[in-house]
Short mmCIF file of C-alpha atoms in Angstrom, two decimals:
data_model
loop_
_atom_site.label_atom_id
_atom_site.label_comp_id
_atom_site.label_asym_id
_atom_site.label_seq_id
_atom_site.Cartn_x
_atom_site.Cartn_y
_atom_site.Cartn_z
CA MET N 14 0.12 -0.11 -0.25
CA GLU N 15 1.42 3.35 -1.08
CA GLN N 16 3.04 5.46 1.76
CA ARG N 17 3.52 9.06 2.28
CA ARG N 18 4.71 11.00 5.19
CA LEU N 19 2.44 12.98 8.20
CA GLY N 20 3.71 15.67 8.20
CA ARG N 21 6.80 17.47 10.40
CA SER N 22 6.10 14.10 12.41
CA GLY N 23 7.75 12.65 9.78
CA HIS N 24 5.74 9.12 9.95
CA GLN N 25 5.25 6.99 6.33
CA SER N 26 1.34 6.41 7.19
CA SER N 27 -0.42 4.46 4.88
CA VAL N 28 -2.89 6.26 2.21
CA LEU N 29 -6.14 4.39 4.04
CA ILE N 30 -5.98 4.82 7.68
CA TYR N 31 -7.62 2.40 9.66
CA GLY N 32 -11.04 4.40 11.31
CA ALA N 33 -11.89 1.96 14.32
CA ALA N 34 -15.11 3.71 14.91
CA ALA N 35 -16.28 0.63 13.10
CA LEU N 36 -15.46 -1.81 15.96
CA ALA N 37 -18.03 0.29 18.44
CA GLU N 38 -20.26 -2.03 18.54
CA VAL N 39 -18.74 -5.29 17.22
CA ASP N 40 -17.77 -8.33 19.00
CA GLN N 41 -13.88 -9.34 19.22
CA ALA N 42 -13.65 -12.00 16.77
CA THR N 43 -15.41 -8.92 14.25
CA ALA N 44 -13.48 -6.63 15.13
CA ASP N 45 -9.93 -9.26 15.02
CA ALA N 46 -10.76 -10.76 11.96
CA SER N 47 -11.23 -6.75 10.15
CA VAL N 48 -8.10 -5.57 11.88
CA GLN N 49 -5.76 -8.53 10.08
CA LEU N 50 -8.08 -7.53 6.94
CA ALA N 51 -6.36 -4.15 7.25
CA LEU N 52 -2.71 -5.59 8.61
CA ASP N 53 -2.50 -7.57 5.46
CA ALA N 54 -3.39 -4.85 3.27
CA GLY N 55 -0.60 -2.98 4.61
CA ILE N 56 -2.51 -0.52 6.16
CA ASN N 57 -0.08 1.09 9.31
CA HIS N 58 -1.89 3.64 10.63
CA PHE N 59 -5.29 3.58 13.30
CA ASP N 60 -7.21 5.94 14.81
CA VAL N 61 -10.15 5.55 17.59
CA ALA N 62 -11.45 7.66 19.46
CA ALA N 63 -12.75 7.50 23.54
CA SER N 64 -16.30 7.81 22.60
CA TYR N 65 -16.61 5.42 19.66
CA GLY N 66 -18.11 2.90 22.15
CA ASP N 67 -15.97 -0.27 22.44
CA ALA N 68 -13.18 0.37 19.72
CA GLU N 69 -10.46 1.20 22.06
CA LEU N 70 -11.37 -1.99 24.13
CA ARG N 71 -11.32 -4.39 20.64
CA LEU N 72 -8.18 -2.93 19.39
CA GLY N 73 -6.15 -3.39 23.41
CA PRO N 74 -5.24 -6.85 22.58
CA TRP N 75 -3.65 -6.58 19.76
CA MET N 76 -1.10 -4.05 21.04
CA PRO N 77 1.40 -6.10 22.44
CA ASP N 78 2.08 -8.46 19.22
CA ILE N 79 1.30 -5.01 16.94
CA ARG N 80 2.43 -1.81 18.94
CA GLY N 81 5.68 -1.14 17.75
CA ARG N 82 4.21 -1.57 14.15
CA ILE N 83 1.84 1.04 13.83
CA PHE N 84 1.05 4.38 13.81
CA LEU N 85 -1.39 4.59 16.91
CA ALA N 86 -3.93 7.52 17.60
CA THR N 87 -6.97 8.54 19.38
CA LYS N 88 -8.82 11.65 20.40
CA THR N 89 -10.80 12.90 23.74
CA GLY N 90 -13.87 14.66 23.14
CA LEU N 91 -14.36 16.72 26.32
CA ARG N 92 -13.33 20.36 26.55
CA ASP N 93 -12.21 20.41 30.14
CA ARG N 94 -8.78 20.07 31.15
CA GLU N 95 -9.37 17.58 34.11
CA ALA N 96 -12.00 15.48 31.83
CA ALA N 97 -9.86 15.56 29.71
CA TRP N 98 -6.75 13.92 31.07
CA ALA N 99 -8.70 11.32 33.47
CA GLN N 100 -10.32 10.25 29.86
CA ILE N 101 -6.72 10.09 27.62
CA ASN N 102 -5.39 8.09 31.28
CA GLN N 103 -8.15 5.79 30.30
CA SER N 104 -7.64 4.89 26.98
CA LEU N 105 -4.02 4.46 27.53
CA GLU N 106 -5.29 1.70 29.57
CA ARG N 107 -8.27 0.27 27.17
CA LEU N 108 -5.65 0.59 24.30
CA GLN N 109 -3.30 -1.31 26.52
CA THR N 110 -0.44 0.62 25.90
CA ASP N 111 1.54 3.30 27.59
CA HIS N 112 1.32 5.36 24.64
CA LEU N 113 0.56 6.74 21.66
CA ASP N 114 1.71 8.31 18.67
CA LEU N 115 -0.92 10.70 18.42
CA ILE N 116 -3.60 12.51 20.50
CA GLN N 117 -6.30 14.60 19.14
CA VAL N 118 -8.91 17.25 20.44
CA HIS N 119 -11.80 15.55 18.55
CA ALA N 120 -15.33 16.49 16.84
CA VAL N 121 -14.45 20.72 16.97
CA GLY N 122 -15.77 21.56 13.73
CA ASP N 123 -16.80 25.25 14.53
CA LEU N 124 -15.36 28.45 16.45
CA ASP N 125 -17.12 28.08 19.75
CA GLU N 126 -16.11 24.27 19.90
CA LEU N 127 -12.86 25.74 18.95
CA ASP N 128 -12.74 28.29 22.21
CA LEU N 129 -14.16 25.41 24.54
CA VAL N 130 -10.62 23.54 23.25
CA THR N 131 -8.38 26.47 23.14
CA ARG N 132 -9.24 28.47 26.52
CA PRO N 133 -7.30 28.52 29.39
CA GLY N 134 -8.54 25.22 30.98
CA GLY N 135 -9.62 23.46 28.02
CA SER N 136 -8.37 20.19 26.98
CA LEU N 137 -6.11 21.26 24.30
CA GLU N 138 -4.06 21.82 27.77
CA ALA N 139 -4.86 18.07 28.70
CA VAL N 140 -3.84 16.55 25.43
CA VAL N 141 -0.42 18.89 24.93
CA ARG N 142 0.44 17.59 28.54
CA ALA N 143 0.39 14.03 27.77
CA ARG N 144 2.78 14.79 24.93
CA ASP N 145 4.65 16.25 27.21
CA GLU N 146 5.13 13.75 29.57
CA GLY N 147 5.99 11.45 26.92
CA LEU N 148 2.56 9.74 26.46
CA ALA N 149 1.83 10.76 23.57
CA GLY N 150 4.19 11.90 20.27
CA ALA N 151 1.96 14.81 18.66
CA VAL N 152 -1.42 17.12 18.98
CA GLY N 153 -3.99 16.97 16.60
CA ILE N 154 -7.70 18.19 15.53
CA THR N 155 -10.63 17.23 14.13
CA GLY N 156 -14.11 18.07 13.17
CA HIS N 157 -17.67 17.68 11.21
CA GLY N 158 -19.55 19.99 9.45
CA HIS N 159 -19.43 22.40 6.49
CA HIS N 160 -17.34 25.07 8.62
CA ALA N 161 -14.49 22.66 9.67
CA PRO N 162 -12.05 23.36 7.24
CA ALA N 163 -12.28 27.71 8.17
CA THR N 164 -11.93 26.33 11.96
CA HIS N 165 -9.23 23.91 11.39
CA LEU N 166 -7.46 27.09 9.60
CA GLU N 167 -7.79 29.19 12.85
CA ALA N 168 -6.80 26.19 15.32
CA LEU N 169 -3.68 26.41 13.36
CA GLY N 170 -3.24 30.45 14.04
CA ARG N 171 -3.63 29.47 17.37
CA PHE N 172 -1.97 26.67 18.43
CA PRO N 173 0.70 25.15 16.42
CA PHE N 174 -1.48 21.15 15.66
CA ASP N 175 1.06 18.16 14.23
CA THR N 176 -2.22 16.89 12.31
CA VAL N 177 -5.32 17.44 11.43
CA LEU N 178 -8.09 15.58 10.42
CA THR N 179 -10.71 17.31 8.24
CA PRO N 180 -13.70 16.33 5.77
CA LEU N 181 -13.16 16.63 2.09
CA ASN N 182 -15.26 15.12 -0.76
CA TRP N 183 -16.15 15.32 -4.63
CA VAL N 184 -19.66 16.63 -3.33
CA LEU N 185 -18.26 18.70 -1.06
CA GLY N 186 -15.60 19.82 -2.94
CA GLN N 187 -17.97 21.43 -6.03
CA ASP N 188 -19.53 23.86 -3.16
CA PRO N 189 -17.33 26.83 -3.78
CA ALA N 190 -17.10 28.65 -0.27
CA TYR N 191 -16.48 24.66 0.92
CA LEU N 192 -13.80 24.50 -1.69
CA ALA N 193 -11.84 28.03 -0.64
CA ASP N 194 -12.16 26.93 2.77
CA TYR N 195 -10.76 23.61 2.17
CA GLN N 196 -7.76 25.15 0.06
CA ALA N 197 -6.94 27.88 2.63
CA LEU N 198 -6.86 25.17 4.80
CA ALA N 199 -4.50 23.38 2.72
CA THR N 200 -2.03 26.25 1.75
CA LYS N 201 -1.70 26.39 5.59
CA ILE N 202 -1.20 23.12 5.88
CA GLN N 203 2.19 22.42 3.32
CA ALA N 204 3.04 26.24 4.98
CA GLN N 205 3.09 24.85 8.68
CA ASP N 206 4.35 20.89 7.92
CA VAL N 207 1.02 19.64 9.11
CA GLY N 208 0.00 16.16 8.84
CA LEU N 209 -3.29 16.31 6.71
CA MET N 210 -5.74 13.57 7.22
CA ILE N 211 -9.57 13.26 5.55
CA ILE N 212 -13.22 12.16 6.39
CA LYS N 213 -16.13 10.92 4.79
CA VAL N 214 -14.91 10.00 1.41
CA ALA N 215 -17.24 6.80 0.75
CA SER N 216 -20.48 9.58 2.07
CA ARG N 217 -22.76 9.36 -0.40
CA ARG N 218 -25.60 11.84 1.93
CA ASN N 219 -27.47 11.38 4.99
CA TRP N 220 -30.01 8.31 5.48
CA PRO N 221 -32.96 9.25 3.89
CA GLN N 222 -35.13 7.48 6.95
CA PRO N 223 -33.01 8.61 10.14
CA ASP N 224 -34.16 5.70 11.65
CA GLU N 225 -33.67 2.80 8.97
CA HIS N 226 -29.66 2.64 8.29
CA GLY N 227 -27.82 -0.19 5.89
CA TYR N 228 -24.94 0.35 7.91
CA ALA N 229 -23.16 1.36 11.39
CA THR N 230 -22.37 4.88 9.97
CA TRP N 231 -24.41 7.62 10.33
CA TYR N 232 -23.88 8.98 7.27
CA GLU N 233 -25.07 6.74 4.21
CA PRO N 234 -21.67 5.17 2.42
CA PHE N 235 -21.26 4.29 -1.36
CA ASP N 236 -21.10 0.85 -0.85
CA ASP N 237 -20.39 -0.53 -4.73
CA GLN N 238 -16.83 -1.05 -6.18
CA LYS N 239 -17.22 1.43 -8.73
CA ARG N 240 -17.73 4.61 -6.83
CA ILE N 241 -15.80 3.93 -3.89
CA ASP N 242 -13.07 3.39 -6.43
CA ALA N 243 -13.48 7.06 -7.72
CA ALA N 244 -14.20 8.28 -4.27
CA VAL N 245 -10.55 7.21 -3.09
CA ALA N 246 -8.88 8.15 -6.24
CA TRP N 247 -10.40 11.64 -6.20
CA VAL N 248 -9.16 12.27 -2.37
CA LEU N 249 -6.07 10.46 -3.15
CA SER N 250 -5.03 12.64 -6.37
CA HIS N 251 -4.78 15.69 -3.92
CA ALA N 252 -1.02 16.15 -3.00
CA GLU N 253 -1.31 17.70 0.11
CA VAL N 254 -3.35 14.95 1.86
CA THR N 255 -1.53 11.72 3.58
CA GLY N 256 -4.43 9.56 3.96
CA ILE N 257 -8.24 9.18 4.33
CA ALA N 258 -9.57 7.33 7.09
CA THR N 259 -11.66 4.16 6.19
CA PRO N 260 -15.73 4.44 6.76
CA GLY N 261 -16.82 3.08 10.57
CA ASP N 262 -18.38 0.01 9.40
CA VAL N 263 -16.04 -3.29 8.97
CA ARG N 264 -18.55 -4.56 5.99
CA LEU N 265 -16.72 -1.55 3.76
CA LEU N 266 -13.42 -2.03 4.73
CA PRO N 267 -12.73 -4.34 1.62
CA LEU N 268 -14.34 -2.46 -0.65
CA VAL N 269 -11.78 0.38 -0.10
CA ILE N 270 -8.70 -2.01 0.36
CA GLU N 271 -9.41 -2.55 -2.94
CA ALA N 272 -10.08 0.56 -4.40
CA GLU N 273 -6.46 1.28 -2.65
CA ARG N 274 -5.18 -1.27 -4.78
CA ARG N 275 -6.97 0.02 -7.99
CA LEU N 276 -5.65 3.74 -8.00
CA GLY N 277 -3.28 2.92 -11.04
CA GLY N 278 -6.28 2.05 -12.74
CA ILE N 279 -8.52 4.75 -12.61
CA GLY N 280 -7.36 8.78 -14.01
CA LEU N 281 -9.24 12.11 -12.06
CA ALA N 282 -11.14 12.92 -14.75
CA GLU N 283 -12.84 9.21 -14.58
CA ALA N 284 -13.33 9.73 -11.25
CA GLU N 285 -15.11 13.05 -11.43
CA ALA N 286 -17.49 11.54 -13.97
CA VAL N 287 -18.09 8.48 -12.39
CA LEU N 288 -18.81 10.63 -9.31
CA GLY N 289 -20.54 13.30 -11.17
CA ARG N 290 -23.16 10.58 -12.21
CA ALA N 291 -23.87 9.30 -9.00
CA THR N 292 -27.72 9.87 -7.93
CA ASP N 293 -28.60 11.01 -4.76
CA TYR N 294 -25.07 12.29 -3.85
CA SER N 295 -24.79 15.39 -1.15
CA SER N 296 -22.94 16.67 1.83
CA PRO N 297 -23.20 14.36 4.66
CA PHE N 298 -23.37 17.55 6.76
CA ILE N 299 -26.72 18.71 5.69
CA ASN N 300 -27.99 16.88 9.18
CA ILE N 301 -25.28 15.54 11.83
CA PRO N 302 -27.48 12.96 13.96
CA ILE N 303 -24.32 13.03 16.70
#
């Protein structure tokens, strides 16, 4: 699998980042099969969060065997310093490790959330403490929503985050305002040598029936190989992107792995044509039910 440098961290991360939200509600046997599939495919970067149900507990048993050969990231979505500090330490216990490669302040998608994180006594102080005490190697920020790229641009002006995890897909890129915000963020990221990771690559739209979900994802994903091939190829055509988080359902992982294998066989124009013909394709952030 292709690898790209994760900004100034220097880590050569696989372009597919294992999105461990997929493990939130599965049993250990299902989790084990999915993690093994990822490792066999060459995925060396695993991304989880304290808020992802049992996901940290499902990854924990793997750490004695694989910790030295993967990049491990988790997140805290809490906003107060002391609560976040306790959660980070709980994550280390659940993950059965004494250090993380990356700890991220999570779900910072607008300026109000950024203010909470960066204020005196906010959770950023706990994340920085984890880095300074050797519990984490790097500090990052994540977020959802239409304002995420602009918020993350502002965040880089307030603190030298090592990584940013922000949304991008073809349909979001068709919104001129969103695209302008993303491009401004990408410029700043390249100037500061920040690692850029992307979420919602395979998102199709919000679920048309909120109570009828065919997958564990909170949005309806593409689930056919042709459109996933195109979605993956389109985002990874952006040279500033280090990698993309795989969707939050273990059943979609094989399709995304296959899409990465096929990257050389689909050009940007073809990817855009395929996605342009997709029906019922819209932003997943019209309604965010999380």
